[in-house]
Coordinates of C-alpha atoms in Angstrom, one line a residue:
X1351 CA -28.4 -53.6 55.7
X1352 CA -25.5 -55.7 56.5
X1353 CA -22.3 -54.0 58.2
X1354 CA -19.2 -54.4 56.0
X1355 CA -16.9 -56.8 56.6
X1356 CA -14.0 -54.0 57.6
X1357 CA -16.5 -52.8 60.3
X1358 CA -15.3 -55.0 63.5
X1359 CA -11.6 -54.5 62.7
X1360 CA -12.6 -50.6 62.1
X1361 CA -14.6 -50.0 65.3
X1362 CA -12.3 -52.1 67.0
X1363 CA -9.5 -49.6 66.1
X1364 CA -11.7 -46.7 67.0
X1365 CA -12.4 -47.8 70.7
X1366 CA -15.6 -48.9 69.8
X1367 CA -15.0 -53.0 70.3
X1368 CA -17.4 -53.5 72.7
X1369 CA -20.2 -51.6 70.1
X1370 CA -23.2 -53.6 68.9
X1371 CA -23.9 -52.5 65.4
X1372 CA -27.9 -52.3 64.4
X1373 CA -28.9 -50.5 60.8
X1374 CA -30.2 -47.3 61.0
X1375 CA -30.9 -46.2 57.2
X1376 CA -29.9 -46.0 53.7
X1377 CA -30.3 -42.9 51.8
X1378 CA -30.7 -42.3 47.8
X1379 CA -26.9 -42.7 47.5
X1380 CA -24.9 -45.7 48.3
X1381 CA -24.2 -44.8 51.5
X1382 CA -25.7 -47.1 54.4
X1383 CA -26.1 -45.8 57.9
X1384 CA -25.5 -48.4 61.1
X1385 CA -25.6 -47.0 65.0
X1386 CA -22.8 -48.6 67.0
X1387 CA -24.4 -49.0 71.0
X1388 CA -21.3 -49.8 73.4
X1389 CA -22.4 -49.1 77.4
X1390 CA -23.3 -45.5 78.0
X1391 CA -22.7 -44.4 74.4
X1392 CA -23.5 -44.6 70.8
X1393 CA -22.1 -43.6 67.5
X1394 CA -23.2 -43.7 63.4
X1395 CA -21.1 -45.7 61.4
X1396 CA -21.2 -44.1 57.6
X1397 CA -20.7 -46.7 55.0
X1398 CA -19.5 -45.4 51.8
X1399 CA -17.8 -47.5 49.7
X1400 CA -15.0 -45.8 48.1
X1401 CA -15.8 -47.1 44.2
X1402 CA -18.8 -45.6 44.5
X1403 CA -18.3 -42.2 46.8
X1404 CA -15.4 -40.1 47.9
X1405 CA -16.2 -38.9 51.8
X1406 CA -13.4 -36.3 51.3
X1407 CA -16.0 -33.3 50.1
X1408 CA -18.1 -35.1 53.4
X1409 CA -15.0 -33.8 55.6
X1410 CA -14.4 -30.7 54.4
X1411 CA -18.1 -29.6 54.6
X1412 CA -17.9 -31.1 58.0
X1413 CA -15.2 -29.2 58.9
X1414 CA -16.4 -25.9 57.3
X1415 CA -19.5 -26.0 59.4
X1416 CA -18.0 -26.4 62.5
X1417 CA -15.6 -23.9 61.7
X1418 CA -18.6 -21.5 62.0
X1419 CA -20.3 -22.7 64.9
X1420 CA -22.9 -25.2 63.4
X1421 CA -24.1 -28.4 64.3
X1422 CA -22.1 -30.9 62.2
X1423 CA -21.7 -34.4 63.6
X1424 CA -18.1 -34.6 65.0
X1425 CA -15.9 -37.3 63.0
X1426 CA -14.8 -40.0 65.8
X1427 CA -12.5 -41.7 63.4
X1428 CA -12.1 -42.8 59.4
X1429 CA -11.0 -45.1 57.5
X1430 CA -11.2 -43.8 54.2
X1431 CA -9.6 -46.8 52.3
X1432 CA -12.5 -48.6 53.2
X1433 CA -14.8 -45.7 53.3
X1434 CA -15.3 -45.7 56.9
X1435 CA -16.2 -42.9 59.4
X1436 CA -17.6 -42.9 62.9
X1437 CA -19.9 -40.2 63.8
X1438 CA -21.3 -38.6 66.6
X1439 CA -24.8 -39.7 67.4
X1440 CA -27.6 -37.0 67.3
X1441 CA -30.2 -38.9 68.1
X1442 CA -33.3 -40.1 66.3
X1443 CA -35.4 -36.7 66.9
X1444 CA -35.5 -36.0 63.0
X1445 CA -37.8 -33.3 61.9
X1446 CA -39.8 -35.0 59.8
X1447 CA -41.0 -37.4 62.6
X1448 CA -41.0 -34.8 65.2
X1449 CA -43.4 -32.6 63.5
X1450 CA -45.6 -35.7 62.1
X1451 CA -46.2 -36.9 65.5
X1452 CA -46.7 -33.4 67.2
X1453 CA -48.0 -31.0 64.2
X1454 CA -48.2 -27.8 66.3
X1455 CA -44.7 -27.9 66.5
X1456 CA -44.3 -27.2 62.3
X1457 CA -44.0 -23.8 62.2
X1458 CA -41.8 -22.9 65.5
X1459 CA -39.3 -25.6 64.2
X1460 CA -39.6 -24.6 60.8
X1461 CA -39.0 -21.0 61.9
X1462 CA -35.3 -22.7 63.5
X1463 CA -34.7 -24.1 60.7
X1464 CA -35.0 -21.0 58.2
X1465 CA -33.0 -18.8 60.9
X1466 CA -30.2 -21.2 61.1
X1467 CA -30.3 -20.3 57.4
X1468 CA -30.2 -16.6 57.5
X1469 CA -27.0 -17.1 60.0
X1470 CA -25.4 -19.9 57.7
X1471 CA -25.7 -17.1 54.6
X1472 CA -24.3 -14.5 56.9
X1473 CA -21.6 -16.3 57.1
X1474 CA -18.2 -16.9 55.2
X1475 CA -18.7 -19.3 52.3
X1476 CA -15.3 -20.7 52.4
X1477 CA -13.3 -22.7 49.6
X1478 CA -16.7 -24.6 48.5
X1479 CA -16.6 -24.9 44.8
X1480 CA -18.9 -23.2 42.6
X1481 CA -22.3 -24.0 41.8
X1482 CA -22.0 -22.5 38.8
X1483 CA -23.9 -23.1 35.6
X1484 CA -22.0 -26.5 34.1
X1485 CA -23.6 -27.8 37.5
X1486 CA -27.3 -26.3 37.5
X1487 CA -27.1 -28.1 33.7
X1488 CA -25.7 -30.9 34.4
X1489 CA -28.4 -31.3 37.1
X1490 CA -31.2 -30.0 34.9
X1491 CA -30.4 -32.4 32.2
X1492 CA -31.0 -35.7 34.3
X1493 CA -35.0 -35.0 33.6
X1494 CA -34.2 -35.4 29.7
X1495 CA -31.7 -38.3 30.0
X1496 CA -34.2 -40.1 32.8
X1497 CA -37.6 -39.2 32.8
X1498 CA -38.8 -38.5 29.5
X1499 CA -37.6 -42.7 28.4
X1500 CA -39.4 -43.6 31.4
X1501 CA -42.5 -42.2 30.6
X1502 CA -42.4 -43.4 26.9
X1503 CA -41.2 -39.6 25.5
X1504 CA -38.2 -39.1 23.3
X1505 CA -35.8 -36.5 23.3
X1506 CA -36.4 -32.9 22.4
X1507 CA -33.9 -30.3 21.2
X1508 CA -34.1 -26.8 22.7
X1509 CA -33.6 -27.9 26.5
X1510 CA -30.1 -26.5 27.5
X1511 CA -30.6 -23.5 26.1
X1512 CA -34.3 -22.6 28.0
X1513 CA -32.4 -23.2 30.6
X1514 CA -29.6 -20.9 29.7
X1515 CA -31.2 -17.8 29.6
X1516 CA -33.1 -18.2 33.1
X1517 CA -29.8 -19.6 35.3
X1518 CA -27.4 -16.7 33.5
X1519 CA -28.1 -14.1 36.7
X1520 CA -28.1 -17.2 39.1
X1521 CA -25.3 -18.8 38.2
X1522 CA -23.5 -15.7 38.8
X1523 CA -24.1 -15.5 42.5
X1524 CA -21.9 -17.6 44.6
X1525 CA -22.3 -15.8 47.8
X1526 CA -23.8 -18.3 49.9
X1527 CA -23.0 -22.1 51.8
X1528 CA -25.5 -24.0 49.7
X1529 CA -26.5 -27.5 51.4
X1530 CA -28.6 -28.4 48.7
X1531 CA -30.2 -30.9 50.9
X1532 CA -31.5 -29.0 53.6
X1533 CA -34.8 -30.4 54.3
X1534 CA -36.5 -32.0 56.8
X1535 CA -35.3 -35.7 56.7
X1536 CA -31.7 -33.9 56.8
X1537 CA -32.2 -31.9 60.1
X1538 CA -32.2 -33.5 63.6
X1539 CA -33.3 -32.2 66.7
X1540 CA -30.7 -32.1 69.3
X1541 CA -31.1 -32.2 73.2
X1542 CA -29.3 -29.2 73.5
X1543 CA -32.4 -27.3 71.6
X1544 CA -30.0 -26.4 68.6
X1545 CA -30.3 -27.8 65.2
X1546 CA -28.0 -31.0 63.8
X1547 CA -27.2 -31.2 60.3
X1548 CA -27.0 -33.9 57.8
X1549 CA -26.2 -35.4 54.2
X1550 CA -24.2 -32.0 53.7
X1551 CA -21.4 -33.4 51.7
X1552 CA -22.5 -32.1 48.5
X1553 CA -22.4 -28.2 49.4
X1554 CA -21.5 -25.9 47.0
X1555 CA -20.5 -21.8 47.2
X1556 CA -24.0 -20.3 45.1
X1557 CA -27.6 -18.7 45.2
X1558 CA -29.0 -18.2 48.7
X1559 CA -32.6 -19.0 47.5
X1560 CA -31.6 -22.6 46.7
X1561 CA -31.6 -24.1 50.2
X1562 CA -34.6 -22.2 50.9
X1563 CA -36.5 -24.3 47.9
X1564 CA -34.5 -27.3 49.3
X1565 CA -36.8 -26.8 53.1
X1566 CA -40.1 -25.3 51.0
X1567 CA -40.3 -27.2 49.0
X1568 CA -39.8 -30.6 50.1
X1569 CA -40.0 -33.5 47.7
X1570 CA -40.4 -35.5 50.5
X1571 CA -43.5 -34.0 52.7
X1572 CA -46.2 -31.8 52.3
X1573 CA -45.2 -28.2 53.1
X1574 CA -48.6 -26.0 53.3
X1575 CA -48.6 -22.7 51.3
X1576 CA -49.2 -21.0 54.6
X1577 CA -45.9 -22.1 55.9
X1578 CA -43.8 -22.0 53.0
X1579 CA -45.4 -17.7 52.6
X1580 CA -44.4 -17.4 56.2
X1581 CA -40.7 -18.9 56.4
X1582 CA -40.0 -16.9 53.5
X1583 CA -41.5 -13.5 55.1
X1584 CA -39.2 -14.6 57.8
X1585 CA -35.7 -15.0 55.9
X1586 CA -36.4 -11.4 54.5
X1587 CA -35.6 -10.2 51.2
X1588 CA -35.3 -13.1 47.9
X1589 CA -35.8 -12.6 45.1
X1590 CA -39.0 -14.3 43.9
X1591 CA -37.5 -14.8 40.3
X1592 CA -34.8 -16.4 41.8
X1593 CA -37.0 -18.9 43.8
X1594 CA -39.1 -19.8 41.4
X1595 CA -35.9 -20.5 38.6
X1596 CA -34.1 -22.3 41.1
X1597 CA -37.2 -24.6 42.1
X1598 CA -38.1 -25.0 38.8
X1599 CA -34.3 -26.4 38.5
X1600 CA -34.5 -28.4 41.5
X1601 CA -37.6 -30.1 41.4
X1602 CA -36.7 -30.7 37.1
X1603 CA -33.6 -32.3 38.6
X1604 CA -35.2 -34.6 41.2
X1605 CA -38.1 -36.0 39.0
X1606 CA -35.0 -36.9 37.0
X1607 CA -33.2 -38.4 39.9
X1608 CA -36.4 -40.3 41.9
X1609 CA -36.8 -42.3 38.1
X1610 CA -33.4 -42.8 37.5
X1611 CA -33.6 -44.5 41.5
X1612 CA -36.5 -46.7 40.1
X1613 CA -34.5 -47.5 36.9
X1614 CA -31.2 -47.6 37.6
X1615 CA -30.9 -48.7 41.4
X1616 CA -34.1 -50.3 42.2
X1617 CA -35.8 -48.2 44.6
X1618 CA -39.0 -47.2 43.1
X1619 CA -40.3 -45.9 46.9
X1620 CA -39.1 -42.6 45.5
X1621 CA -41.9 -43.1 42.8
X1622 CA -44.6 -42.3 45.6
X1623 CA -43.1 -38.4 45.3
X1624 CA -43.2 -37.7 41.6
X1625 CA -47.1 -36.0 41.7
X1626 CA -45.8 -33.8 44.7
X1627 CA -42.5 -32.8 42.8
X1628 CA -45.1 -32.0 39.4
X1629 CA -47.1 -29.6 42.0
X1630 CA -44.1 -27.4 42.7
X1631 CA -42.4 -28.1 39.1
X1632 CA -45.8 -26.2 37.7
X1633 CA -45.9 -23.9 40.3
X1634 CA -42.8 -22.5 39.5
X1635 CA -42.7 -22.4 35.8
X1636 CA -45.7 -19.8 36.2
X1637 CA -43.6 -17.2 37.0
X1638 CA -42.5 -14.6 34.2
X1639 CA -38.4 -15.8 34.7
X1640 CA -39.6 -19.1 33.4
X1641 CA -41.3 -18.6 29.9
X1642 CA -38.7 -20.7 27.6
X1643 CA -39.0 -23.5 30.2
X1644 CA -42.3 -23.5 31.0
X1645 CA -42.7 -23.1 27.1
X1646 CA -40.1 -26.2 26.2
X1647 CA -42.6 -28.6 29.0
X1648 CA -45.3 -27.8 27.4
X1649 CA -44.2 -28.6 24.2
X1650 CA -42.6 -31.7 25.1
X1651 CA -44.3 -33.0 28.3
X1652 CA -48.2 -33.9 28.0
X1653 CA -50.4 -33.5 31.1
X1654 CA -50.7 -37.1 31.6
X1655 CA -47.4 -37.7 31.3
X1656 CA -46.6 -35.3 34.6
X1657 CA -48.3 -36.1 37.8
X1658 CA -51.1 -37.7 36.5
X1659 CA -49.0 -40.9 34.9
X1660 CA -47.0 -41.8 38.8
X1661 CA -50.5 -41.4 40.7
X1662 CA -51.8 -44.0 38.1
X1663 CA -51.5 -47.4 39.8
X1664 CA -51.0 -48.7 36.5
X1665 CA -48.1 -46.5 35.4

């Protein structure tokens, strides 16, 4: 977590000279995250090198959010040449951290979080591209093309098209602001009481049950059944097809994604997920919308090739 060499000259030209850069975090891009402290003031520096990610959809989204009154961190300045950009600051009160230090606050911030939805999907959509279905395959296929070499399986015809027939009616709907990050390691606390929100820069125009399996069911913490029954009584009507296809599709796509992290880019911390992401991945193929899927894992996918082979310490 070494600033880039363009960062001095950068801040320098932002008014932030005086700014003492510290790391603050990476994420499972190639992005890095510093905090710039100057006297009285701080900022986030976003490194993302250009060969490797464009920060114009990161703008727009930006842009669009604050458009419609939500909490996106303002853009201080850019460089996108050397892919640059200065940030506001919104603190370190992320809710992950908040709520595993002070538990009783789960389901009060939980219930911010899932309103701030319900306004977000009130609202226009914008010019967001579609999340349509060349992207809910695309995304779908990375557990074929990551997961099953990693786990000694090979490849099995008859994937796509499961698929297919469950994301038809989805991929129709584009009536929504989809983060497809929104969980708790992306939303921040802010003084003001209000919600900040983060790693956005993917958002498409699609389903609005996605970001609700994004929050409930986080790859990333433990969210109780109690919870995840209650924030959904609380958004109102979804359709429960349409949550279970789209977590089926989401979780498929980020057991594919936290191996090709190990693999690929050397960061097998995401490895310690894998059971958690199996629990909702079986969950959710249950459900009736689900039968060629569920059908094409269990012909393909052993148990103790699933959640079983990451909590072996072994494996």
């Amino acid at each position: 977590m070494i600033p880039p060499e363009a960062a001095p000259a950068f801040l320098a030209r932002a008014g932030w000279g005086d700014a003492r850069v510290e790391p603050l975090a990476g994420d499972a891009s190639f992005r890095r995250y510093f905090r710039a402290r100057a006297p009285g003031r701080s900022a986030v520096l976003m490194d993302a090198p250009p060969q490797h990610e464009d920060s114009r959809p990161f703008i727009a989204v930006t842009e669009h959010l604050q458009a419609l009154g939500f909490a996106a961190p303002r853009i201080l300045a850019r460089d996108l040449e050397q892919g640059l950009i200065l940030l506001e600051d919104f603190g370190d009160a992320r809710m992950a951290e908040v709520i595993a230090a002070d538990p009783a606050r789960e389901t009060p911030i939980y219930a911010q979080a899932i309103d701030l939805l319900r306004a977000l999907h009130r609202a226009d959509g914008g010019a967001l591209p579609a999340y349509d279905m060349a992207v809910y395959q695309r995304e779908a296929g990375l557990f074929p093309e990551w997961y099953l070499p990693a786990v000694g399986i090979g490849p099995d015809d008859g994937y796509a098209q499961a698929w297919q027939g469950a994301l038809e009616t989805i991929a129709a709907d584009r009536s929504v602001t989809v983060l497809r990050d929104y969980h708790a390691e992306n939303i921040m606390l802010l003084e003001d009481g209000g919600l900040g929100l983060l790693d956005f820069q993917d958002a498409l125009a699609g389903h609005p049950a996605y970001d609700l399996v994004s929050l409930l069911q986080d790859a990333r913490r433990e969210v109780s059944s109690e919870i995840e029954r209650t924030m959904l009584d609380r958004y109102g009507a979804i359709d429960a097809a349409a949550y279970a296809i789209l977590g089926a599709q989401r979780n498929a796509k980020i057991l594919g994604i936290f191996t090709r992290l190990w693999k690929r880019d050397g960061k097998p911390r995401y490895l310690a997920y894998q059971p958690r992401v199996w629990r909702y991945l079986e969950r959710d193929l249950a459900h009736p919308a689900l039968t060629e899927v569920k059908a094409w894992f269990d012909r393909t996918v052993p148990p103790e090739k699933r959640a079983a082979f990451w909590s072996d310490p072994g494996a």
